Short mmCIF file of C-alpha atoms in Angstrom, two decimals:
data_model
loop_
_atom_site.label_atom_id
_atom_site.label_comp_id
_atom_site.label_asym_id
_atom_site.label_seq_id
_atom_site.Cartn_x
_atom_site.Cartn_y
_atom_site.Cartn_z
CA MET A 1 1.30 -22.41 83.64
CA LYS A 2 3.44 -20.10 85.68
CA ILE A 3 3.35 -16.37 84.96
CA LYS A 4 7.11 -16.24 84.28
CA THR A 5 6.82 -19.02 81.71
CA ILE A 6 3.95 -17.26 79.97
CA ILE A 7 5.92 -14.02 79.82
CA ALA A 8 8.97 -15.87 78.44
CA LEU A 9 6.87 -17.50 75.73
CA LEU A 10 5.38 -14.15 74.80
CA VAL A 11 8.86 -12.62 74.51
CA VAL A 12 10.03 -15.48 72.31
CA SER A 13 6.92 -15.21 70.19
CA VAL A 14 7.42 -11.48 69.70
CA SER A 15 11.12 -12.00 68.92
CA LEU A 16 10.37 -14.69 66.35
CA SER A 17 7.71 -12.48 64.84
CA GLY A 18 10.21 -9.61 64.56
CA PHE A 19 12.83 -11.97 63.10
CA ALA A 20 10.35 -13.23 60.52
CA GLN A 21 9.45 -9.69 59.55
CA ASP A 22 13.13 -8.75 59.26
CA THR A 23 13.86 -11.83 57.16
CA GLN A 24 10.91 -11.11 54.92
CA GLN A 25 12.02 -7.49 54.50
CA GLU A 26 15.59 -8.54 53.77
CA ARG A 27 14.37 -11.05 51.17
CA SER A 28 12.21 -8.38 49.58
CA ASP A 29 15.13 -5.91 49.49
CA PHE A 30 17.43 -8.57 48.04
CA ASN A 31 14.98 -9.37 45.25
CA GLU A 32 14.73 -5.68 44.43
CA VAL A 33 18.49 -5.16 44.12
CA ARG A 34 18.78 -8.30 41.99
CA LYS A 35 16.35 -6.70 39.56
CA ASP A 36 18.44 -3.51 39.59
CA GLY A 37 21.71 -5.44 39.22
CA SER A 38 24.04 -2.47 39.78
CA PHE A 39 26.87 -2.54 42.30
CA GLU A 40 25.51 0.70 43.79
CA ALA A 41 22.25 -1.10 44.61
CA TYR A 42 24.14 -3.96 46.25
CA ASP A 43 26.19 -1.46 48.25
CA ARG A 44 22.99 0.10 49.58
CA PHE A 45 21.63 -3.35 50.46
CA LEU A 46 24.82 -4.28 52.35
CA GLN A 47 24.75 -1.03 54.27
CA ARG A 48 21.28 -1.95 55.57
CA TRP A 49 21.89 -5.71 55.94
CA PRO A 50 25.66 -6.13 56.58
CA HIS A 51 25.22 -9.47 58.41
CA GLY A 52 21.93 -10.71 57.04
CA TYR A 53 20.95 -14.02 55.52
CA TYR A 54 21.62 -12.77 51.97
CA SER A 55 24.68 -10.59 52.71
CA GLU A 56 27.33 -13.04 51.47
CA GLN A 57 25.47 -13.65 48.21
CA ALA A 58 24.97 -9.91 47.87
CA ARG A 59 28.75 -9.37 48.18
CA LEU A 60 29.44 -11.92 45.45
CA ASN A 61 26.81 -10.35 43.21
CA ARG A 62 28.22 -6.89 43.90
CA ASP A 63 31.72 -8.01 42.85
CA ASP A 64 30.35 -9.40 39.59
CA ALA A 65 28.41 -6.17 39.04
CA ILE A 66 31.59 -4.12 39.56
CA VAL A 67 33.38 -6.20 36.93
CA ARG A 68 30.49 -5.72 34.51
CA ALA A 69 30.55 -1.98 35.17
CA TYR A 70 34.29 -1.41 34.77
CA CYS A 71 35.65 -4.22 32.59
CA ARG A 72 34.22 -2.95 29.33
CA PRO A 73 35.74 -1.61 26.10
CA ASP A 74 34.21 1.83 26.67
CA VAL A 75 35.78 2.34 30.11
CA THR A 76 38.94 4.44 29.94
CA LEU A 77 42.25 3.67 31.61
CA ASP A 78 41.89 6.78 33.76
CA LEU A 79 38.53 5.62 35.13
CA LEU A 80 40.00 2.22 35.94
CA VAL A 81 42.93 3.84 37.75
CA ASP A 82 40.57 6.08 39.73
CA TYR A 83 38.50 3.09 40.82
CA ILE A 84 41.57 1.04 41.78
CA GLU A 85 43.12 3.86 43.80
CA ILE A 86 39.89 4.43 45.75
CA ASN A 87 39.09 0.75 46.36
CA GLN A 88 42.49 -0.80 47.09
CA PRO A 89 42.94 -3.57 48.04
CA HIS A 90 39.39 -4.73 47.30
CA ALA A 91 39.51 -4.79 43.51
CA PRO A 92 41.77 -7.69 42.47
CA ARG A 93 39.89 -8.51 39.26
CA ILE A 94 39.82 -4.85 38.22
CA ARG A 95 43.56 -4.54 38.89
CA THR A 96 44.26 -7.66 36.83
CA PHE A 97 42.05 -6.38 34.03
CA TYR A 98 43.90 -3.04 34.01
CA ALA A 99 47.30 -4.75 34.09
CA ASN A 100 46.35 -6.88 31.09
CA LEU A 101 45.38 -3.73 29.23
CA VAL A 102 48.62 -1.83 29.78
CA ASN A 103 51.12 -4.72 29.81
CA GLN A 104 50.54 -5.70 26.22
CA PRO A 105 53.84 -5.62 24.31
CA THR A 106 52.18 -4.01 21.32
CA HIS A 107 52.48 -0.83 23.32
CA SER A 108 56.24 -0.85 22.92
CA TYR A 109 56.54 2.68 24.24
CA ARG A 110 55.27 1.37 27.58
CA MET A 111 57.71 -1.51 27.69
CA THR A 112 60.95 -0.26 26.18
CA SER A 113 60.53 3.49 26.41
CA ASN A 114 59.22 3.53 29.98
CA ASP A 115 55.81 5.01 29.29
CA LEU A 116 56.98 8.22 27.68
CA GLY A 117 53.92 10.20 28.63
CA PHE A 118 51.40 8.46 26.33
CA ASN A 119 49.51 6.60 29.07
CA GLY A 120 45.85 7.61 29.12
CA THR A 121 46.00 9.55 25.85
CA THR A 122 43.05 9.28 23.49
CA GLY A 123 42.77 10.49 19.92
CA THR A 124 45.74 11.21 17.68
CA VAL A 125 49.29 12.21 18.61
CA TYR A 126 51.73 13.67 16.09
CA GLU A 127 55.34 13.35 17.16
CA THR A 128 58.19 15.23 15.48
CA VAL A 129 61.71 13.99 16.14
CA THR A 130 64.54 16.32 15.12
CA ARG A 131 68.20 15.32 15.04
CA ASP A 132 71.16 17.53 15.82
CA ASP A 133 71.85 17.87 12.07
CA GLY A 134 68.43 19.47 11.55
CA ARG A 135 66.74 16.51 9.87
CA SER A 136 63.31 15.62 11.24
CA VAL A 137 60.59 13.00 10.81
CA VAL A 138 56.94 12.91 11.92
CA SER A 139 55.22 9.85 13.41
CA LYS A 140 51.51 9.42 14.04
CA TYR A 141 49.91 7.46 16.90
CA VAL A 142 46.18 6.75 17.12
CA PHE A 143 44.59 5.79 20.46
CA ASP A 144 41.06 4.63 21.15
CA ASP A 145 38.75 5.99 23.85
CA CYS A 146 40.32 3.64 26.42
CA GLY A 147 43.79 5.08 25.81
CA LEU A 148 44.99 1.99 23.95
CA LEU A 149 47.14 2.20 20.85
CA VAL A 150 45.21 0.96 17.81
CA ALA A 151 47.41 2.16 14.94
CA ASP A 152 50.60 4.00 14.30
CA SER A 153 52.71 5.29 11.46
CA VAL A 154 56.24 5.39 12.78
CA ALA A 155 58.85 7.22 10.72
CA SER A 156 62.59 6.67 10.88
CA PHE A 157 65.47 8.59 9.34
CA ASP A 158 66.55 5.62 7.27
CA ALA A 159 63.34 4.11 5.93
CA LEU A 160 59.85 4.96 4.78
CA PRO A 161 57.12 4.94 7.44
CA VAL A 162 55.45 1.60 8.01
CA THR A 163 51.85 1.55 9.20
CA HIS A 164 50.90 -1.06 11.79
CA THR A 165 47.31 -1.83 12.69
CA TYR A 166 46.68 -3.74 15.90
CA ARG A 167 43.73 -6.09 16.23
CA TYR A 168 42.46 -7.23 19.62
CA ASN A 169 40.35 -9.90 21.16
CA TYR A 170 38.29 -8.73 24.11
CA ASP A 171 36.47 -10.15 27.12
CA ASN A 172 35.54 -8.71 30.50
CA LEU A 173 37.96 -10.94 32.36
CA HIS A 174 41.17 -10.50 30.41
CA GLY A 175 40.64 -7.13 28.79
CA PHE A 176 42.21 -6.47 25.43
CA SER A 177 44.49 -9.21 24.20
CA LEU A 178 46.56 -8.67 21.09
CA ALA A 179 45.22 -10.82 18.27
CA ALA A 180 47.26 -9.63 15.29
CA CYS A 181 49.62 -6.96 14.03
CA VAL A 182 48.88 -6.11 10.42
CA SER A 183 51.22 -4.20 8.12
CA PRO A 184 51.25 -3.88 4.32
CA GLY A 185 51.53 -7.36 2.84
CA ASP A 186 51.86 -9.08 6.21
CA SER A 187 49.75 -10.18 9.16
CA ILE A 188 51.27 -11.56 12.36
CA VAL A 189 48.84 -13.47 14.58
CA TYR A 190 49.39 -13.61 18.37
CA THR A 191 48.12 -16.08 20.96
CA ALA A 192 47.74 -15.04 24.62
CA THR A 193 48.13 -17.38 27.60
CA TYR A 194 46.85 -16.55 31.10
CA ASP A 195 47.57 -17.93 34.57
CA ASP A 196 45.00 -19.02 37.16
CA MET A 197 44.76 -15.38 38.34
CA ASP A 198 43.82 -14.23 34.82
CA ARG A 199 47.11 -12.40 34.25
CA VAL A 200 48.70 -12.58 30.82
CA VAL A 201 51.86 -14.70 31.15
CA ALA A 202 52.70 -15.29 27.51
CA LEU A 203 52.08 -13.76 24.13
CA THR A 204 53.45 -15.57 21.10
CA SER A 205 53.51 -15.27 17.35
CA SER A 206 55.51 -16.79 14.53
CA GLU A 207 58.09 -14.00 14.86
CA ARG A 208 58.21 -13.00 18.53
CA ALA A 209 57.49 -14.43 21.96
CA TYR A 210 56.87 -12.58 25.23
CA ARG A 211 56.88 -13.99 28.76
CA PHE A 212 55.63 -12.07 31.80
CA ALA A 213 56.28 -12.61 35.52
CA TYR A 214 54.67 -10.85 38.48
CA ASN A 215 55.67 -10.09 42.06
CA ASP A 216 53.75 -11.03 45.22
CA LEU A 217 51.63 -7.88 44.93
CA GLY A 218 50.58 -8.79 41.39
CA ALA A 219 52.62 -6.04 39.71
CA LEU A 220 54.67 -6.75 36.60
CA ALA A 221 58.17 -7.85 37.68
CA SER A 222 59.80 -8.90 34.43
CA MET A 223 59.23 -9.39 30.73
CA ARG A 224 61.25 -11.64 28.43
CA THR A 225 61.19 -11.15 24.69
CA ARG A 226 62.67 -13.30 21.99
CA ALA A 227 62.75 -12.64 18.27
CA LYS A 228 65.00 -13.62 15.40
CA GLY A 229 68.56 -13.49 16.75
CA GLU A 230 67.65 -11.21 19.66
CA ALA A 231 66.63 -11.73 23.27
CA ALA A 232 65.93 -9.26 26.05
CA VAL A 233 64.89 -9.39 29.71
CA PHE A 234 63.26 -6.29 31.23
CA THR A 235 63.15 -5.95 35.00
CA PHE A 236 60.46 -3.70 36.50
CA ALA A 237 59.98 -1.80 39.74
CA ASN A 238 57.04 0.43 40.64
CA GLY A 239 55.51 -0.17 37.23
CA ALA A 240 58.54 0.94 35.18
CA PRO A 241 61.59 -0.88 33.76
CA ILE A 242 64.79 -0.29 35.71
CA TYR A 243 67.09 -2.23 33.45
CA CYS A 244 67.18 -4.48 30.41
CA ASP A 245 69.64 -7.28 29.68
CA LEU A 246 69.97 -7.45 25.91
CA ASN A 247 71.67 -9.88 23.57
CA ASP A 248 71.33 -8.69 19.98
CA GLY A 249 73.43 -11.48 18.48
CA ARG A 250 76.55 -9.31 18.44
CA GLY A 251 77.12 -9.12 22.19
CA GLU A 252 75.59 -8.69 25.61
CA LEU A 253 74.50 -5.29 26.87
CA ARG A 254 72.73 -3.94 29.95
CA VAL A 255 70.55 -0.87 29.66
CA ARG A 256 69.81 1.03 32.88
CA TYR A 257 66.86 3.39 33.22
CA THR A 258 66.37 6.19 35.74
CA HIS A 259 63.20 8.18 36.36
CA ASP A 260 61.83 11.37 37.83
CA PHE A 261 58.77 11.22 40.06
CA ASN A 262 56.49 14.17 39.39
CA SER A 263 54.37 14.93 42.46
CA ASP A 264 51.92 17.03 40.43
CA THR A 265 50.95 14.14 38.16
CA GLY A 266 51.84 11.20 40.42
CA LYS A 267 53.78 9.60 37.54
CA ARG A 268 57.36 8.63 36.88
CA TYR A 269 59.09 9.97 33.78
CA LEU A 270 62.19 8.59 32.13
CA ASN A 271 65.16 10.94 32.62
CA GLY A 272 68.18 8.79 31.83
CA VAL A 273 69.30 5.78 29.77
CA LYS A 274 72.76 4.27 30.19
CA THR A 275 74.04 1.33 28.14
CA LEU A 276 76.85 -0.86 29.53
CA ASP A 277 78.84 -3.64 27.86
CA LYS A 278 79.54 -7.07 29.33
CA GLN A 279 82.51 -5.72 31.29
CA GLY A 280 80.41 -2.94 32.81
CA GLU A 281 81.97 -0.20 30.71
CA THR A 282 79.67 2.60 29.54
CA VAL A 283 78.79 2.38 25.86
CA SER A 284 76.47 5.37 25.85
CA SER A 285 74.74 7.60 28.37
CA ARG A 286 71.79 9.84 27.55
CA ASN A 287 69.79 12.26 29.68
CA ILE A 288 66.23 13.35 28.99
CA ALA A 289 64.76 16.71 29.98
CA TYR A 290 61.06 17.22 29.39
CA THR A 291 58.16 19.61 29.66
CA LEU A 292 54.61 18.51 30.38
CA ASP A 293 51.25 19.79 29.20
CA ALA A 294 48.27 20.39 31.50
CA ALA A 295 47.32 16.68 31.30
CA GLY A 296 50.77 15.54 32.47
CA ARG A 297 51.86 14.31 29.02
CA TYR A 298 55.11 15.08 27.29
CA SER A 299 54.90 18.18 25.13
CA THR A 300 58.66 18.30 24.49
CA ALA A 301 61.64 16.15 25.37
CA SER A 302 65.31 16.89 24.81
CA ILE A 303 67.77 13.98 24.70
CA THR A 304 71.40 14.83 25.37
CA GLU A 305 74.60 12.81 25.22
CA ASP A 306 77.91 14.21 26.53
CA ASP A 307 76.19 17.58 27.04
CA ARG A 308 75.21 17.64 23.36
CA THR A 309 71.58 17.60 22.22
CA VAL A 310 71.18 14.64 19.90
CA LEU A 311 67.37 14.50 19.60
CA THR A 312 64.47 16.83 20.26
CA VAL A 313 60.93 15.45 20.47
CA THR A 314 57.81 17.58 20.11
CA ARG A 315 54.30 16.21 20.43
CA ARG A 316 50.94 17.59 19.34
CA TYR A 317 47.80 16.04 20.83
CA SER A 318 44.38 16.13 19.20
CA ASN A 319 42.63 16.29 22.59
#
């Protein structure tokens, strides 16, 4: 056998030996991270073996581990937002999970009041609303540790407070889905429907139906609601409603919303609501001035119409 051939065979033999050792080490590392099961362990594995034999399976396992870590009832909305902002655009299931949490129409302040500073709140919020004639009422909102509304006692000037308790179904794919709204002497059961991307597209009960549509980026684009004698279509941009077409059985109206963007908090806050009739004439126009606490939540809001203060809102947070 020629010397060159012998040398070539030795090189191949050494290379195969090194490959076998690498493969054995990679297999051993992969078995170890499977025992650990955390996405941090899979991240470390992929840093060492980015193009190895087990790398694709490790990526799939890591994604499942991330979902298990973040799609849980004890993970707060703020933690989800932090993860999404850091890992865009590589967290589609986490984004869908978060969207399902916050797009539930039980949280009417998110849908029709443009997220009036409640988002992310936990504990109890007491809200005092005072009219220009001096009369005031106090409402109570109770949020769980995820920042989701679980009960409220909403007072009006014309009726006694009614306490609503919200019941949810939960899984680590869809998040919280409204199951029922319970008030004294009544219980309304809801059924959620999801699309093939796990986004909630419908929520229905015997009294009200909601339909959701999303844009190409997966953000909420519109919401349709229908109840007894009333229908409304909300159109969204950048996570907030910009207008609502409303038919309350007496006529057609369009409500336009404007917002401030606060660079300190990175959030948009409602600063104006204008209602127009079918002919485009202004029915009412209200401006909202607000102050924020250290957490970026409303502490006060003043609602004016024709330069006259019609409502003042003051909130007290338990934490």
